[in-house]
PDB file of C-alpha atoms in Angstrom:
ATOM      1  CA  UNK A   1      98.543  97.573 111.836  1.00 62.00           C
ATOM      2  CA  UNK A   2      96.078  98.498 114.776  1.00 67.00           C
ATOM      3  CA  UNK A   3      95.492 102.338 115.719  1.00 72.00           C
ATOM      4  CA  UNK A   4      93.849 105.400 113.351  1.00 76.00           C
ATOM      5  CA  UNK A   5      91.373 104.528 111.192  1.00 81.00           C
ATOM      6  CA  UNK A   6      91.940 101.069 109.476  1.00 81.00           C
ATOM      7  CA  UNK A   7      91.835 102.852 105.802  1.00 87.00           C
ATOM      8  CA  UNK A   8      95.164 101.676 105.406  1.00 88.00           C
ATOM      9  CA  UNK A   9      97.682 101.978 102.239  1.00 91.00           C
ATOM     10  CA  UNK A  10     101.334 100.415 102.321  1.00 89.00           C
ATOM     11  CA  UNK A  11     103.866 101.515 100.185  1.00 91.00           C
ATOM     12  CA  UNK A  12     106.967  98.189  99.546  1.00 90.00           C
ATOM     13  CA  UNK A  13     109.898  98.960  98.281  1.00 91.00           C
ATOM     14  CA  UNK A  14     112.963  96.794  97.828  1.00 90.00           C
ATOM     15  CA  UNK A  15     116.888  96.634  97.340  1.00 89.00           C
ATOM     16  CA  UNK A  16     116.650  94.461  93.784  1.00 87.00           C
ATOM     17  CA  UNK A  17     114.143  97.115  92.642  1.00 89.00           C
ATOM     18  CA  UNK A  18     111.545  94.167  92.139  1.00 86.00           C
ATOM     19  CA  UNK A  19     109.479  96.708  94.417  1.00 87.00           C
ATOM     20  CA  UNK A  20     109.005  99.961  93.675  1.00 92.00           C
ATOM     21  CA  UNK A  21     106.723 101.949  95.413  1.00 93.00           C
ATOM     22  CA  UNK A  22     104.181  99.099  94.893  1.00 91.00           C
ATOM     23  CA  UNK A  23     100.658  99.973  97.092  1.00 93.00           C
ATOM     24  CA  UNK A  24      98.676  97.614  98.536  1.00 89.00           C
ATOM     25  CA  UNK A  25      95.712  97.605 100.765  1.00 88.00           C
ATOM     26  CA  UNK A  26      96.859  94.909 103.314  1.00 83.00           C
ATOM     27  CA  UNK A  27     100.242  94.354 105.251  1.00 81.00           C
ATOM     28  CA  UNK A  28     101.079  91.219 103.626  1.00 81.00           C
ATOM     29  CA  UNK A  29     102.580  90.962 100.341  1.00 82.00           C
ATOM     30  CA  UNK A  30     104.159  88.214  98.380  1.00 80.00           C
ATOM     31  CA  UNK A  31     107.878  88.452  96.864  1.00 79.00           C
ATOM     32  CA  UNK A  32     110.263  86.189  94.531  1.00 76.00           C
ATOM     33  CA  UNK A  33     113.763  87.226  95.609  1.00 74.00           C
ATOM     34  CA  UNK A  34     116.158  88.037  93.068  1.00 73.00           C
ATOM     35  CA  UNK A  35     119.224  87.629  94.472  1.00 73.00           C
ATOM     36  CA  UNK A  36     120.580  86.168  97.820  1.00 75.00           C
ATOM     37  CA  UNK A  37     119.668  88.830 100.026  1.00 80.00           C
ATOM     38  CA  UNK A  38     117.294  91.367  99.769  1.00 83.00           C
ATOM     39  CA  UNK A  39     116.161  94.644 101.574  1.00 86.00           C
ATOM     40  CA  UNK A  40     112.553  95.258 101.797  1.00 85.00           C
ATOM     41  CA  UNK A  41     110.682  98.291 103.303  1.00 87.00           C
ATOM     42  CA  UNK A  42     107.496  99.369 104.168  1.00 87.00           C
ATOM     43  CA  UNK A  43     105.175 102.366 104.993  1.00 87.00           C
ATOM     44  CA  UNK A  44     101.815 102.861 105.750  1.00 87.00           C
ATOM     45  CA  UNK A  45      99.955 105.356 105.585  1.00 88.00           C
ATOM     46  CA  UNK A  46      96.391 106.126 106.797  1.00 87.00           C
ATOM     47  CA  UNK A  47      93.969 107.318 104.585  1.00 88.00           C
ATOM     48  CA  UNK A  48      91.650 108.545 106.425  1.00 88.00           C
ATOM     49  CA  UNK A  49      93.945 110.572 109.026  1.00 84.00           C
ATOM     50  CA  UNK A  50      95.994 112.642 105.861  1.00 82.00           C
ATOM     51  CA  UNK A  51      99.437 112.994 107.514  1.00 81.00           C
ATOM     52  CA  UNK A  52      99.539 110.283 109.907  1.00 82.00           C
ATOM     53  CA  UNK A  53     102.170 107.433 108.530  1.00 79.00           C
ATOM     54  CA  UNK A  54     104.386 105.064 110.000  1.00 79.00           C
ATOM     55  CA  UNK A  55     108.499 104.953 110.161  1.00 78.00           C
ATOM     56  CA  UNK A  56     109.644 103.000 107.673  1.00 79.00           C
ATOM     57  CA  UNK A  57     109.800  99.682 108.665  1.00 78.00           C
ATOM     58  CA  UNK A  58     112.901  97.689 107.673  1.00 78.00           C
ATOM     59  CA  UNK A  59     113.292  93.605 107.161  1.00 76.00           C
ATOM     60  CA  UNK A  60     116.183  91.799 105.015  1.00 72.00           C
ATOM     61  CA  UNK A  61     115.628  88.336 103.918  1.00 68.00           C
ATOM     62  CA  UNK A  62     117.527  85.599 102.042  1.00 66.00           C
ATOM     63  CA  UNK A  63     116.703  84.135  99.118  1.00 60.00           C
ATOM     64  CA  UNK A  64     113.243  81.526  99.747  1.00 65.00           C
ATOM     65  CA  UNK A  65     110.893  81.753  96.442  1.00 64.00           C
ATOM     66  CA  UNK A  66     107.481  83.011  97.438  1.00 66.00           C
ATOM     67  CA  UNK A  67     108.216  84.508 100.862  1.00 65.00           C
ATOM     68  CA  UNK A  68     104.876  86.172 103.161  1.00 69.00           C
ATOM     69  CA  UNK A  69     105.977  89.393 104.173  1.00 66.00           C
ATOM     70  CA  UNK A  70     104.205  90.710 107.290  1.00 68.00           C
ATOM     71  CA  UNK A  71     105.666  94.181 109.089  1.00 64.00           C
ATOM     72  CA  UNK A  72     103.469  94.521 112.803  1.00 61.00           C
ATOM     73  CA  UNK A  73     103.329  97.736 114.884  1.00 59.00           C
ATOM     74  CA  UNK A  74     103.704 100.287 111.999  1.00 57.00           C
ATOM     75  CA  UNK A  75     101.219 102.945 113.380  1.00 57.00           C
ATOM     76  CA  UNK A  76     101.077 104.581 116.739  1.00 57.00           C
ATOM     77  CA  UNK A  77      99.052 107.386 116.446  1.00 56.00           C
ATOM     78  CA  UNK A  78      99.882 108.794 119.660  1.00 59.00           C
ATOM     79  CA  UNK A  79     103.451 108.991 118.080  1.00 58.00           C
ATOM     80  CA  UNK A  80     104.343 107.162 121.273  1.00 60.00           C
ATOM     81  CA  UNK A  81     105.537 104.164 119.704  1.00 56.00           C
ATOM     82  CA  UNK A  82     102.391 102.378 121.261  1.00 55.00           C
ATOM     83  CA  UNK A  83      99.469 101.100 118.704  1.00 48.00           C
TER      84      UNK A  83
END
């Protein structure tokens, strides 16, 4: 994430429910699929600038045990779709 304030908080959720509205401070998170393919999601929201959040970003992966998730470009605070 690069833009607004770098007081960052993102929100994961995924299709299995493994995720649910889990926070984290970073854009990385680590996941155990539960089934063969799985939807996971991700918002972020700024902190510091109440109101300014990302789209929801969107990635479906198959089954690897202990996958890095990493979502780039989230935040364009212009609301150009530029960071």
């Amino acid at each position: 994430v690069t833009g607004g304030s770098g007081n960052y908080e993102f929100i994961w959720n995924a299709s299995d429910n493994s995720l649910v509205n889990v926070k984290t401070s970073t854009g990385t998170i680590t996941v155990n699929p539960t089934s063969k393919e799985i939807i996971y999601t991700v918002v972020v929201n700024d902190l510091t600038n109440v109101g300014c959040s990302s789209n929801v970003a969107t990635g479906t992966l198959h089954a690897v045990n202990k996958q890095k998730l990493e979502f780039n470009n989230l935040i364009t605070p212009g609301g150009d779709g530029l960071n």
